[in-house]
Each structure stands twice: as C-alpha cells, then as structure tokens.
C-alpha cells in the first residue's frame, strides 16, 4: 500500500507540473502574439505581464519557454525611440529571461548591439541603466562579443552620470571584457584607460575592486608585449597605483585589492624594465618602506624596526615587487646554482582534468598546457568562472564554462556537464632556487 501510495503521489505531482507548465506556455504564446501587435499599448501590457511571469518563474516552471521566438520581438521593441516605457520594459524582459533561464544568453547575445546603442546615445537614464544590467549578465559568457562591438567605450562614456549600482555594472562588464583582450585589440580599449585610471580614486569598495581587476587582467593579457604595456601606462597608471598604495584607507583598500595592485606593478616591471626604472626614480624605496613600517622617518624606525601587521600574501607580494626592482644576478660563478642542484626534488605544479563520459571507459582527460595555465591563474586570483574554447569530441571549438566553486564544466551549446578536478604533478623543467646567505669576511 505504501508503494502504491508513493507512486500515486509522484504521478499526481508530475501531472500537476505538466498542467502548470502547459498553462504557462499557453499564456506565453498569447503574450508573444500581443508583442507582435502594431498597437504600442498592447505591446507595453504584454511586456509588463511577461516580466511578471519571468520574475516569478525558474527553469522548472518555465521549461519550454519560447526563448528563440521572444528575444527577436523584444529586440525589435528596443527600437521604439518614441516610447521610453516600452523600451524599458523590453529591456527588463531580456534581463529577466537571463535571470530565470541562464542558458538563454546564447539567444539574448543578439541584443548586444542594440543594448550598447542605448548607452552611446542616452535618451532615458532608466533605459541605459537597465541595458547595463543586461550587458553585465551577458559579459560573463559573451565578453568577446561585447568587446568587439565597442562595449568598453560605450559602458564608460557616461559612467559618471550613472547611479552607483549602474557604475558597478559598467566596471564589471569592463573587467569581464578585459579577460579576453589580445595585443591586437588596443583600439578597442586604449581610449577608455584614462576613465578607468580616474576611477582608482573612488571611495566605493566594489568599484575599486572591479577597476583593479580590470587592470590586472589587462596587464596579464598584454604582458608579453612591452609596447602595449607602455601604452597602457602612459596616462599615469603606475603613479596612480603607487598613490593608491600609500593613501588607500582600510575601509576601501581590502587585502584582495592590496595584493592585486602589488601584483599589477610586479608584472609590469617584470616585462617592462623602463617602467621599473621610472618607478625607482619616483621614490620607490619610500613607498616600500611605508608599506612595511608605515609613515615613519628612518630616525623613528631606528635599528629595530617594527613591521606593520600584514598577512602572508601581502608580505609575499611586497617581496615580489622588491625583487622586480632589483637588478638581475649574474649567471656565472657561485650564482649558477641551478646547474649544481640535482633534479630529485622537483617542484610540483597543478594539473587540471575533466571527466569525459562519452568515452568507453569514462576516463579523466587532462587540459592542454595553455588551458591549464588559464585555469590555474584564474583560480589563484580568486575567480570562480572560467570560459574556454575547446574541441571535445568535435573538430569545432565550443565554449565551455568552468565553475571552480562547484568543480563542474558546462558545454554552452548542449548544456552537458563535466566534472573537473586538479592534482599536483611533477614539473621537471621548472628551475630551482636556493637562499644564499653571505657573512662578512
């Protein structure tokens, strides 16, 4: 009897779910019909009802929602320049579609040029800020499309006129786009660098973190091109970062931002020695002394200085910055230590794997060297989402999103999920280092 009762309950729940889903889809089709009406009043009412349906729904209750048919209709309504309320509701509907149905971004990405147009020529501030909210969601998986559509200049052009939340969205979009830039994309972001540098003086914690993350990703992507690094820093980036380290208050300058700024400077100086030379001339020693012992004079410090309370990560980044400012050691004589050390105690590095269930033995496959480097770098910087273009069981590259918090990878086209994990493996080609202690003769 218990089994029969359980089956009956399960069947009734499934029947209720199917009836509810069928009713929802029927209502959605009616709303789509109204969206195609030539009367703006009916279109506006349909948009409002559609927004209410999407806000109250989720992937289960909206299963089978006609995303492919609704997105073009909503994009068309974004062109209703004479009806601000209609444009606003259409933009909200696109945002709510992505919130309730995360996989719909592959269809909503077609709206990117239309959303950017609302930022380049602002007629209604509410519409512009809603467009930023939609672009913020799209930038997590379609940053390259936004970047190549002129998204950075559009988002930052009028950023000072936006509300605080809208400014945060604009900088989030910028940071996501800078994750996919290359040395050939200078024309897409260089004109926006002065605006970003000015935002380093903000008193908002989230704005500052997004701004520093933007420069961190730019430097990481452009570090192999000293010319691009010089162009990136020509508007005073190094000076502003130095000033940020010196005057940054504890309420705004978090540990994450502090280490990020130090890492930016270390990377810039490592790959562009001319900038390191300029930094040394700008009282680099005084800056480092302030980071270690505070704003004390050498007389006040004395022979036994007391260091400021710093975390291990902060001290490590400060030492890395010092190392990049010091001249390189010779590679001969006593300094040729690498040749004197055997390779028995080889350092290990992190190798990432994914489970390919399509193979016969459901085996774990390793990521390529380039992919492994991208994943490890993102993991070390505290990021949770990584997007890779990979060829898995296909000759065509497909976008995969790695969620490092749940250790899963999703195929953006098919929705197929893969498990991922990492382990330490031998790295025989990595150089070894030893500490040399010198005693007076």
Tab-separated table of C-alpha atoms in Angstrom:
chain	number	residue	atom	x	y	z
A	1	UNK	CA	0.000	0.000	0.000
A	2	UNK	CA	2.884	2.359	0.797
A	3	UNK	CA	4.421	1.724	-2.627
A	4	UNK	CA	1.121	2.326	-4.399
A	5	UNK	CA	0.588	5.498	-2.378
A	6	UNK	CA	4.075	6.781	-3.242
A	7	UNK	CA	3.603	6.070	-6.943
A	8	UNK	CA	0.214	7.746	-6.870
A	9	UNK	CA	1.654	10.831	-5.168
A	10	UNK	CA	4.542	11.003	-7.644
A	11	UNK	CA	2.175	10.635	-10.571
A	12	UNK	CA	-0.127	13.367	-9.303
A	13	UNK	CA	2.797	15.737	-8.806
A	14	UNK	CA	4.038	15.079	-12.326
A	15	UNK	CA	0.549	15.621	-13.687
A	16	UNK	CA	0.260	18.893	-11.762
A	17	UNK	CA	3.674	20.023	-13.041
A	18	UNK	CA	2.786	19.249	-16.663
A	19	UNK	CA	-0.541	21.061	-16.374
A	20	UNK	CA	1.122	24.102	-14.823
A	21	UNK	CA	3.880	24.112	-17.463
A	22	UNK	CA	1.338	23.768	-20.266
A	23	UNK	CA	-0.708	26.644	-18.836
A	24	UNK	CA	2.390	28.839	-18.549
A	25	UNK	CA	3.458	28.133	-22.115
A	26	UNK	CA	-0.017	28.826	-23.418
A	27	UNK	CA	-0.002	32.179	-21.652
A	28	UNK	CA	3.480	32.913	-23.032
A	29	UNK	CA	2.291	32.272	-26.587
A	30	UNK	CA	-0.570	34.688	-26.057
A	31	UNK	CA	1.852	37.340	-24.847
A	32	UNK	CA	4.086	36.780	-27.866
A	33	UNK	CA	1.081	37.402	-30.074
A	34	UNK	CA	0.468	40.721	-28.314
A	35	UNK	CA	4.142	41.678	-28.718
A	36	UNK	CA	3.642	41.462	-32.475
A	37	UNK	CA	0.696	43.828	-32.335
A	38	UNK	CA	1.001	47.202	-34.071
A	39	UNK	CA	-0.541	48.974	-31.095
A	40	UNK	CA	2.072	50.083	-28.566
A	41	UNK	CA	-0.405	49.913	-25.681
A	42	UNK	CA	-0.887	46.166	-26.220
A	43	UNK	CA	2.850	45.689	-26.624
A	44	UNK	CA	3.508	47.507	-23.348
A	45	UNK	CA	0.889	45.444	-21.469
A	46	UNK	CA	2.374	42.241	-22.899
A	47	UNK	CA	5.893	43.284	-21.804
A	48	UNK	CA	4.712	44.023	-18.273
A	49	UNK	CA	2.937	40.659	-17.990
A	50	UNK	CA	5.943	38.874	-19.481
A	51	UNK	CA	8.241	40.479	-16.905
A	52	UNK	CA	5.934	39.363	-14.092
A	53	UNK	CA	5.880	35.814	-15.420
A	54	UNK	CA	9.684	35.677	-15.729
A	55	UNK	CA	10.333	37.166	-12.295
A	56	UNK	CA	8.093	34.562	-10.639
A	57	UNK	CA	9.430	31.647	-12.698
A	58	UNK	CA	12.519	29.461	-12.825
A	59	UNK	CA	13.998	26.791	-15.085
A	60	UNK	CA	11.443	24.221	-13.907
A	61	UNK	CA	8.262	26.293	-14.154
A	62	UNK	CA	9.419	27.928	-17.413
A	63	UNK	CA	10.504	24.706	-19.101
A	64	UNK	CA	9.776	25.024	-22.794
A	65	UNK	CA	9.505	28.832	-22.698
A	66	UNK	CA	9.788	30.125	-26.308
A	67	UNK	CA	13.071	31.998	-25.843
A	68	UNK	CA	14.045	31.783	-29.509
A	69	UNK	CA	10.790	33.442	-30.603
A	70	UNK	CA	10.548	36.039	-27.832
A	71	UNK	CA	14.060	37.506	-27.994
A	72	UNK	CA	13.791	38.940	-31.557
A	73	UNK	CA	10.435	40.506	-30.679
A	74	UNK	CA	11.873	42.160	-27.575
A	75	UNK	CA	14.924	43.363	-29.512
A	76	UNK	CA	12.579	44.955	-32.032
A	77	UNK	CA	10.809	46.818	-29.213
A	78	UNK	CA	14.125	48.312	-28.105
A	79	UNK	CA	13.946	50.461	-31.239
A	80	UNK	CA	10.745	52.208	-30.117
A	81	UNK	CA	12.546	55.523	-29.611
A	82	UNK	CA	9.329	57.471	-29.012
A	83	UNK	CA	8.102	55.201	-26.182
A	84	UNK	CA	10.562	55.081	-23.280
A	85	UNK	CA	8.314	52.891	-21.121
A	86	UNK	CA	8.115	50.254	-23.859
A	87	UNK	CA	11.886	50.227	-24.333
A	88	UNK	CA	12.414	49.957	-20.576
A	89	UNK	CA	10.017	47.011	-20.197
A	90	UNK	CA	11.513	45.224	-23.204
A	91	UNK	CA	14.998	45.644	-21.742
A	92	UNK	CA	13.789	44.348	-18.374
A	93	UNK	CA	12.199	41.334	-20.046
A	94	UNK	CA	15.526	40.441	-21.692
A	95	UNK	CA	17.266	40.733	-18.316
A	96	UNK	CA	14.655	38.599	-16.551
A	97	UNK	CA	14.882	35.927	-19.257
A	98	UNK	CA	18.590	35.532	-18.496
A	99	UNK	CA	17.971	35.512	-14.738
A	100	UNK	CA	15.283	32.811	-14.883
A	101	UNK	CA	16.783	30.852	-17.797
A	102	UNK	CA	20.604	31.162	-17.613
A	103	UNK	CA	21.144	29.140	-20.794
A	104	UNK	CA	19.172	31.685	-22.810
A	105	UNK	CA	22.198	34.005	-23.059
A	106	UNK	CA	23.177	32.344	-26.351
A	107	UNK	CA	19.988	33.857	-27.839
A	108	UNK	CA	19.956	37.164	-25.929
A	109	UNK	CA	23.529	37.896	-27.105
A	110	UNK	CA	21.954	39.054	-30.378
A	111	UNK	CA	20.721	42.115	-28.469
A	112	UNK	CA	24.250	43.349	-27.643
A	113	UNK	CA	24.470	45.993	-30.441
A	114	UNK	CA	21.010	47.321	-29.549
A	115	UNK	CA	21.818	47.483	-25.827
A	116	UNK	CA	25.097	49.295	-26.499
A	117	UNK	CA	23.239	51.797	-28.647
A	118	UNK	CA	21.205	52.802	-25.578
A	119	UNK	CA	24.495	53.668	-23.838
A	120	UNK	CA	26.098	55.566	-26.699
A	121	UNK	CA	23.076	57.828	-27.170
A	122	UNK	CA	21.252	58.141	-23.860
A	123	UNK	CA	17.638	59.280	-24.172
A	124	UNK	CA	16.401	57.829	-20.893
A	125	UNK	CA	18.675	57.111	-17.938
A	126	UNK	CA	16.481	54.250	-16.705
A	127	UNK	CA	16.759	52.506	-20.080
A	128	UNK	CA	20.529	52.986	-20.132
A	129	UNK	CA	20.985	51.566	-16.644
A	130	UNK	CA	18.733	48.600	-17.436
A	131	UNK	CA	20.818	47.984	-20.556
A	132	UNK	CA	23.914	47.911	-18.339
A	133	UNK	CA	22.261	45.310	-16.090
A	134	UNK	CA	21.545	43.110	-19.120
A	135	UNK	CA	25.075	43.540	-20.500
A	136	UNK	CA	26.520	42.704	-17.090
A	137	UNK	CA	24.851	39.293	-17.224
A	138	UNK	CA	25.869	38.739	-20.846
A	139	UNK	CA	29.511	39.664	-20.185
A	140	UNK	CA	30.018	36.573	-18.012
A	141	UNK	CA	29.853	34.290	-21.055
A	142	UNK	CA	29.897	36.591	-24.092
A	143	UNK	CA	32.549	39.150	-23.184
A	144	UNK	CA	34.270	38.846	-26.551
A	145	UNK	CA	31.098	39.823	-28.416
A	146	UNK	CA	30.658	42.895	-26.232
A	147	UNK	CA	34.328	43.839	-26.594
A	148	UNK	CA	34.345	43.653	-30.392
A	149	UNK	CA	31.073	45.585	-30.540
A	150	UNK	CA	32.705	48.592	-28.867
A	151	UNK	CA	31.341	47.733	-25.452
A	152	UNK	CA	34.112	49.259	-23.324
A	153	UNK	CA	33.840	52.779	-24.700
A	154	UNK	CA	30.021	52.597	-24.627
A	155	UNK	CA	29.876	51.471	-20.980
A	156	UNK	CA	32.424	54.001	-19.737
A	157	UNK	CA	31.480	57.019	-21.842
A	158	UNK	CA	28.887	58.430	-19.382
A	159	UNK	CA	29.783	56.384	-16.301
A	160	UNK	CA	29.941	59.431	-14.009
A	161	UNK	CA	26.253	60.158	-14.661
A	162	UNK	CA	25.073	56.681	-13.645
A	163	UNK	CA	23.885	55.561	-10.227
A	164	UNK	CA	26.316	53.644	-8.018
A	165	UNK	CA	24.851	50.244	-8.924
A	166	UNK	CA	24.986	51.097	-12.630
A	167	UNK	CA	28.619	52.173	-12.294
A	168	UNK	CA	29.401	48.843	-10.666
A	169	UNK	CA	27.745	47.041	-13.575
A	170	UNK	CA	29.738	49.106	-16.087
A	171	UNK	CA	33.043	48.211	-14.417
A	172	UNK	CA	32.032	44.545	-14.085
A	173	UNK	CA	31.405	44.467	-17.836
A	174	UNK	CA	34.758	46.142	-18.458
A	175	UNK	CA	36.610	43.670	-16.236
A	176	UNK	CA	34.988	40.686	-17.967
A	177	UNK	CA	35.812	42.079	-21.412
A	178	UNK	CA	39.445	42.668	-20.463
A	179	UNK	CA	39.753	38.969	-19.708
A	180	UNK	CA	39.618	38.205	-23.439
A	181	UNK	CA	41.629	41.091	-24.941
A	182	UNK	CA	44.704	40.456	-27.069
A	183	UNK	CA	47.600	42.631	-28.175
A	184	UNK	CA	45.674	43.321	-31.402
A	185	UNK	CA	42.684	44.849	-29.587
A	186	UNK	CA	44.332	48.062	-28.458
A	187	UNK	CA	41.908	50.189	-30.470
A	188	UNK	CA	39.025	48.677	-28.519
A	189	UNK	CA	40.125	49.721	-25.020
A	190	UNK	CA	43.024	52.221	-25.058
A	191	UNK	CA	40.774	55.280	-25.295
A	192	UNK	CA	38.980	54.155	-22.115
A	193	UNK	CA	42.134	53.866	-19.978
A	194	UNK	CA	42.029	57.494	-18.664
A	195	UNK	CA	38.460	56.934	-17.427
A	196	UNK	CA	39.498	53.741	-15.654
A	197	UNK	CA	42.512	55.441	-14.062
A	198	UNK	CA	40.261	58.181	-12.700
A	199	UNK	CA	38.124	55.502	-11.019
A	200	UNK	CA	41.121	54.418	-8.918
A	201	UNK	CA	40.297	57.391	-6.686
A	202	UNK	CA	36.802	56.112	-5.889
A	203	UNK	CA	35.655	55.630	-2.310
A	204	UNK	CA	33.428	52.659	-3.157
A	205	UNK	CA	34.944	49.283	-2.311
A	206	UNK	CA	33.285	47.325	-5.137
A	207	UNK	CA	34.099	49.948	-7.760
A	208	UNK	CA	37.753	49.957	-6.733
A	209	UNK	CA	37.961	46.167	-6.777
A	210	UNK	CA	36.426	45.954	-10.256
A	211	UNK	CA	38.711	48.708	-11.518
A	212	UNK	CA	41.844	46.989	-10.172
A	213	UNK	CA	40.635	43.656	-11.545
A	214	UNK	CA	40.310	45.303	-14.959
A	215	UNK	CA	43.931	46.477	-14.921
A	216	UNK	CA	45.088	43.133	-13.536
A	217	UNK	CA	43.516	41.291	-16.457
A	218	UNK	CA	44.797	43.821	-18.980
A	219	UNK	CA	48.361	43.507	-17.712
A	220	UNK	CA	48.122	39.715	-17.655
A	221	UNK	CA	46.864	39.609	-21.249
A	222	UNK	CA	49.367	42.174	-22.572
A	223	UNK	CA	52.457	41.313	-20.540
A	224	UNK	CA	54.277	39.722	-23.480
A	225	UNK	CA	54.060	42.999	-25.423
A	226	UNK	CA	56.220	45.729	-23.795
A	227	UNK	CA	54.938	48.267	-26.331
A	228	UNK	CA	51.337	47.667	-25.264
A	229	UNK	CA	52.343	47.878	-21.597
A	230	UNK	CA	53.974	51.250	-22.256
A	231	UNK	CA	50.803	52.489	-23.972
A	232	UNK	CA	48.715	51.168	-21.094
A	233	UNK	CA	50.794	53.090	-18.533
A	234	UNK	CA	51.383	56.310	-20.474
A	235	UNK	CA	48.463	58.102	-18.760
A	236	UNK	CA	49.908	57.677	-15.278
A	237	UNK	CA	48.727	54.217	-14.283
A	238	UNK	CA	51.876	53.386	-12.279
A	239	UNK	CA	51.798	56.708	-10.431
A	240	UNK	CA	48.126	56.316	-9.541
A	241	UNK	CA	48.651	52.751	-8.313
A	242	UNK	CA	51.598	53.940	-6.216
A	243	UNK	CA	49.457	56.684	-4.710
A	244	UNK	CA	46.675	54.178	-4.056
A	245	UNK	CA	49.041	52.008	-2.035
A	246	UNK	CA	50.169	54.968	0.047
A	247	UNK	CA	46.845	56.648	0.834
A	248	UNK	CA	44.363	53.779	0.460
A	249	UNK	CA	42.196	53.611	3.574
A	250	UNK	CA	41.421	50.317	5.260
A	251	UNK	CA	37.701	50.585	4.574
A	252	UNK	CA	38.264	50.736	0.801
A	253	UNK	CA	41.631	49.033	0.342
A	254	UNK	CA	40.877	45.406	1.144
A	255	UNK	CA	43.541	42.716	1.286
A	256	UNK	CA	42.432	41.410	-2.096
A	257	UNK	CA	42.781	44.842	-3.723
A	258	UNK	CA	46.109	45.499	-1.991
A	259	UNK	CA	47.691	42.284	-3.271
A	260	UNK	CA	46.147	42.819	-6.695
A	261	UNK	CA	47.736	46.266	-7.037
A	262	UNK	CA	51.131	44.926	-5.976
A	263	UNK	CA	50.820	42.063	-8.466
A	264	UNK	CA	49.969	44.501	-11.264
A	265	UNK	CA	53.088	46.548	-10.552
A	266	UNK	CA	55.296	43.453	-10.262
A	267	UNK	CA	54.092	42.103	-13.602
A	268	UNK	CA	54.522	45.458	-15.358
A	269	UNK	CA	58.072	45.872	-14.043
A	270	UNK	CA	58.975	42.283	-14.888
A	271	UNK	CA	58.145	42.669	-18.559
A	272	UNK	CA	58.930	46.381	-18.997
A	273	UNK	CA	62.150	47.427	-17.266
A	274	UNK	CA	61.902	51.050	-18.411
A	275	UNK	CA	58.772	51.471	-16.285
A	276	UNK	CA	60.593	49.898	-13.332
A	277	UNK	CA	63.353	52.485	-13.739
A	278	UNK	CA	60.805	55.310	-13.699
A	279	UNK	CA	59.182	53.855	-10.590
A	280	UNK	CA	62.523	53.766	-8.776
A	281	UNK	CA	63.001	57.462	-9.574
A	282	UNK	CA	59.576	58.175	-8.037
A	283	UNK	CA	60.762	57.266	-4.533
A	284	UNK	CA	60.108	53.544	-4.772
A	285	UNK	CA	62.168	52.931	-1.613
A	286	UNK	CA	59.958	55.321	0.354
A	287	UNK	CA	56.841	53.576	-0.937
A	288	UNK	CA	58.084	50.131	0.083
A	289	UNK	CA	59.215	51.444	3.472
A	290	UNK	CA	55.734	52.868	4.065
A	291	UNK	CA	54.150	49.542	3.146
A	292	UNK	CA	56.345	47.707	5.647
A	293	UNK	CA	56.669	50.052	8.627
A	294	UNK	CA	54.188	52.866	7.966
A	295	UNK	CA	54.810	56.586	7.607
A	296	UNK	CA	57.877	56.749	9.798
A	297	UNK	CA	61.158	58.511	9.146
A	298	UNK	CA	64.412	56.493	9.146
A	299	UNK	CA	65.257	58.074	12.514
A	300	UNK	CA	61.953	56.924	14.021
A	301	UNK	CA	62.423	53.426	12.618
A	302	UNK	CA	65.822	53.012	14.272
A	303	UNK	CA	67.848	49.830	14.275
A	304	UNK	CA	64.969	47.524	15.232
A	305	UNK	CA	62.004	48.467	13.041
A	306	UNK	CA	58.541	47.188	13.880
A	307	UNK	CA	56.688	45.892	10.836
A	308	UNK	CA	53.050	46.667	10.209
A	309	UNK	CA	50.622	43.800	10.639
A	310	UNK	CA	50.426	42.227	7.187
A	311	UNK	CA	49.064	38.898	6.003
A	312	UNK	CA	51.437	36.368	4.454
A	313	UNK	CA	50.017	37.072	0.990
A	314	UNK	CA	50.572	40.807	1.382
A	315	UNK	CA	54.179	40.327	2.503
A	316	UNK	CA	54.798	37.905	-0.338
A	317	UNK	CA	53.566	40.398	-2.946
A	318	UNK	CA	55.658	43.190	-1.402
A	319	UNK	CA	58.753	40.981	-1.650
A	320	UNK	CA	57.894	40.113	-5.255
A	321	UNK	CA	57.687	43.825	-6.057
A	322	UNK	CA	61.091	44.384	-4.439
A	323	UNK	CA	62.558	41.509	-6.447
A	324	UNK	CA	61.392	43.032	-9.743
A	325	UNK	CA	63.022	46.370	-8.861
A	326	UNK	CA	66.412	44.814	-8.071
A	327	UNK	CA	68.941	44.093	-10.859
A	328	UNK	CA	69.266	40.520	-12.044
A	329	UNK	CA	72.031	38.406	-10.565
A	330	UNK	CA	74.872	37.132	-12.776
A	331	UNK	CA	74.512	33.662	-14.228
A	332	UNK	CA	78.086	32.523	-13.699
A	333	UNK	CA	80.294	31.530	-10.802
A	334	UNK	CA	78.569	30.996	-7.479
A	335	UNK	CA	75.305	32.269	-8.951
A	336	UNK	CA	74.969	29.323	-11.345
A	337	UNK	CA	73.212	27.375	-8.624
A	338	UNK	CA	70.728	25.664	-10.938
A	339	UNK	CA	73.484	23.583	-12.504
A	340	UNK	CA	74.683	22.470	-9.067
A	341	UNK	CA	71.352	21.109	-7.901
A	342	UNK	CA	70.110	17.674	-8.931
A	343	UNK	CA	66.580	17.248	-10.202
A	344	UNK	CA	65.459	14.845	-7.474
A	345	UNK	CA	63.386	17.360	-5.504
A	346	UNK	CA	61.461	18.703	-8.444
A	347	UNK	CA	58.762	21.197	-7.643
A	348	UNK	CA	55.212	20.243	-8.442
A	349	UNK	CA	52.573	22.229	-10.246
A	350	UNK	CA	48.811	21.963	-10.527
A	351	UNK	CA	47.338	19.953	-13.417
A	352	UNK	CA	43.605	20.107	-14.193
A	353	UNK	CA	41.468	17.242	-15.524
A	354	UNK	CA	37.905	16.733	-16.732
A	355	UNK	CA	35.836	13.558	-16.960
A	356	UNK	CA	34.798	12.659	-20.491
A	357	UNK	CA	31.764	10.380	-20.118
A	358	UNK	CA	31.447	9.928	-23.893
A	359	UNK	CA	34.484	7.675	-23.998
A	360	UNK	CA	34.249	3.948	-23.484
A	361	UNK	CA	35.889	3.902	-20.061
A	362	UNK	CA	34.547	7.222	-18.735
A	363	UNK	CA	38.132	8.442	-18.326
A	364	UNK	CA	39.691	11.618	-16.932
A	365	UNK	CA	41.277	13.789	-19.610
A	366	UNK	CA	43.874	16.467	-18.923
A	367	UNK	CA	43.541	20.037	-20.143
A	368	UNK	CA	46.168	21.369	-22.527
A	369	UNK	CA	49.131	23.335	-21.237
A	370	UNK	CA	47.624	26.685	-22.290
A	371	UNK	CA	44.202	25.807	-20.847
A	372	UNK	CA	45.784	24.580	-17.619
A	373	UNK	CA	47.657	27.868	-17.244
A	374	UNK	CA	44.470	29.914	-17.708
A	375	UNK	CA	42.513	27.837	-15.173
A	376	UNK	CA	45.297	27.894	-12.560
A	377	UNK	CA	45.781	31.651	-12.970
A	378	UNK	CA	42.045	32.284	-12.543
A	379	UNK	CA	41.913	30.005	-9.507
A	380	UNK	CA	44.881	31.764	-7.861
A	381	UNK	CA	43.287	35.182	-8.402
A	382	UNK	CA	40.077	34.071	-6.670
A	383	UNK	CA	37.848	33.879	-9.759
A	384	UNK	CA	35.112	31.247	-9.876
A	385	UNK	CA	34.083	31.253	-13.564
A	386	UNK	CA	36.423	30.486	-16.466
A	387	UNK	CA	35.418	30.339	-20.134
A	388	UNK	CA	37.471	28.199	-22.538
A	389	UNK	CA	37.045	27.418	-26.239
A	390	UNK	CA	37.785	23.675	-26.506
A	391	UNK	CA	37.421	20.863	-29.013
A	392	UNK	CA	35.910	17.919	-27.133
A	393	UNK	CA	34.668	15.102	-29.374
A	394	UNK	CA	34.383	17.612	-32.213
A	395	UNK	CA	36.542	19.375	-34.790
A	396	UNK	CA	34.898	22.708	-33.973
A	397	UNK	CA	35.820	24.717	-30.881
A	398	UNK	CA	32.941	25.179	-28.421
A	399	UNK	CA	32.692	27.466	-25.408
A	400	UNK	CA	32.852	25.675	-22.053
A	401	UNK	CA	32.228	27.404	-18.709
A	402	UNK	CA	34.167	26.085	-15.716
A	403	UNK	CA	32.657	26.722	-12.298
A	404	UNK	CA	35.591	26.432	-9.896
A	405	UNK	CA	33.307	26.656	-6.863
A	406	UNK	CA	31.348	23.516	-7.778
A	407	UNK	CA	34.173	21.936	-9.840
A	408	UNK	CA	31.967	21.416	-12.884
A	409	UNK	CA	32.304	22.324	-16.562
A	410	UNK	CA	29.324	23.028	-18.840
A	411	UNK	CA	29.086	22.920	-22.632
A	412	UNK	CA	27.389	26.203	-23.553
A	413	UNK	CA	25.746	24.739	-26.663
A	414	UNK	CA	24.465	21.409	-25.374
A	415	UNK	CA	24.315	22.062	-21.617
A	416	UNK	CA	26.282	18.860	-20.957
A	417	UNK	CA	28.082	18.845	-17.604
A	418	UNK	CA	31.583	17.502	-16.871
A	419	UNK	CA	33.291	17.003	-13.532
A	420	UNK	CA	36.701	18.641	-13.075
A	421	UNK	CA	39.486	18.281	-10.514
A	422	UNK	CA	43.186	19.015	-10.116
A	423	UNK	CA	46.213	17.390	-8.547
A	424	UNK	CA	49.876	18.106	-8.083
A	425	UNK	CA	52.162	16.622	-10.738
A	426	UNK	CA	55.880	16.714	-11.309
A	427	UNK	CA	57.340	19.715	-13.126
A	428	UNK	CA	60.908	18.700	-14.062
A	429	UNK	CA	61.571	21.706	-16.273
A	430	UNK	CA	60.879	24.289	-13.593
A	431	UNK	CA	64.061	25.985	-12.229
A	432	UNK	CA	65.145	25.537	-8.628
A	433	UNK	CA	66.107	28.263	-6.219
A	434	UNK	CA	68.136	28.296	-3.019
A	435	UNK	CA	68.760	31.001	-0.483
A	436	UNK	CA	72.380	32.256	-0.357
A	437	UNK	CA	73.488	33.745	2.937
A	438	UNK	CA	76.544	35.972	2.918
A	439	UNK	CA	78.677	36.528	6.002
A	440	UNK	CA	81.242	39.311	6.325
A	441	UNK	CA	84.805	38.216	5.712
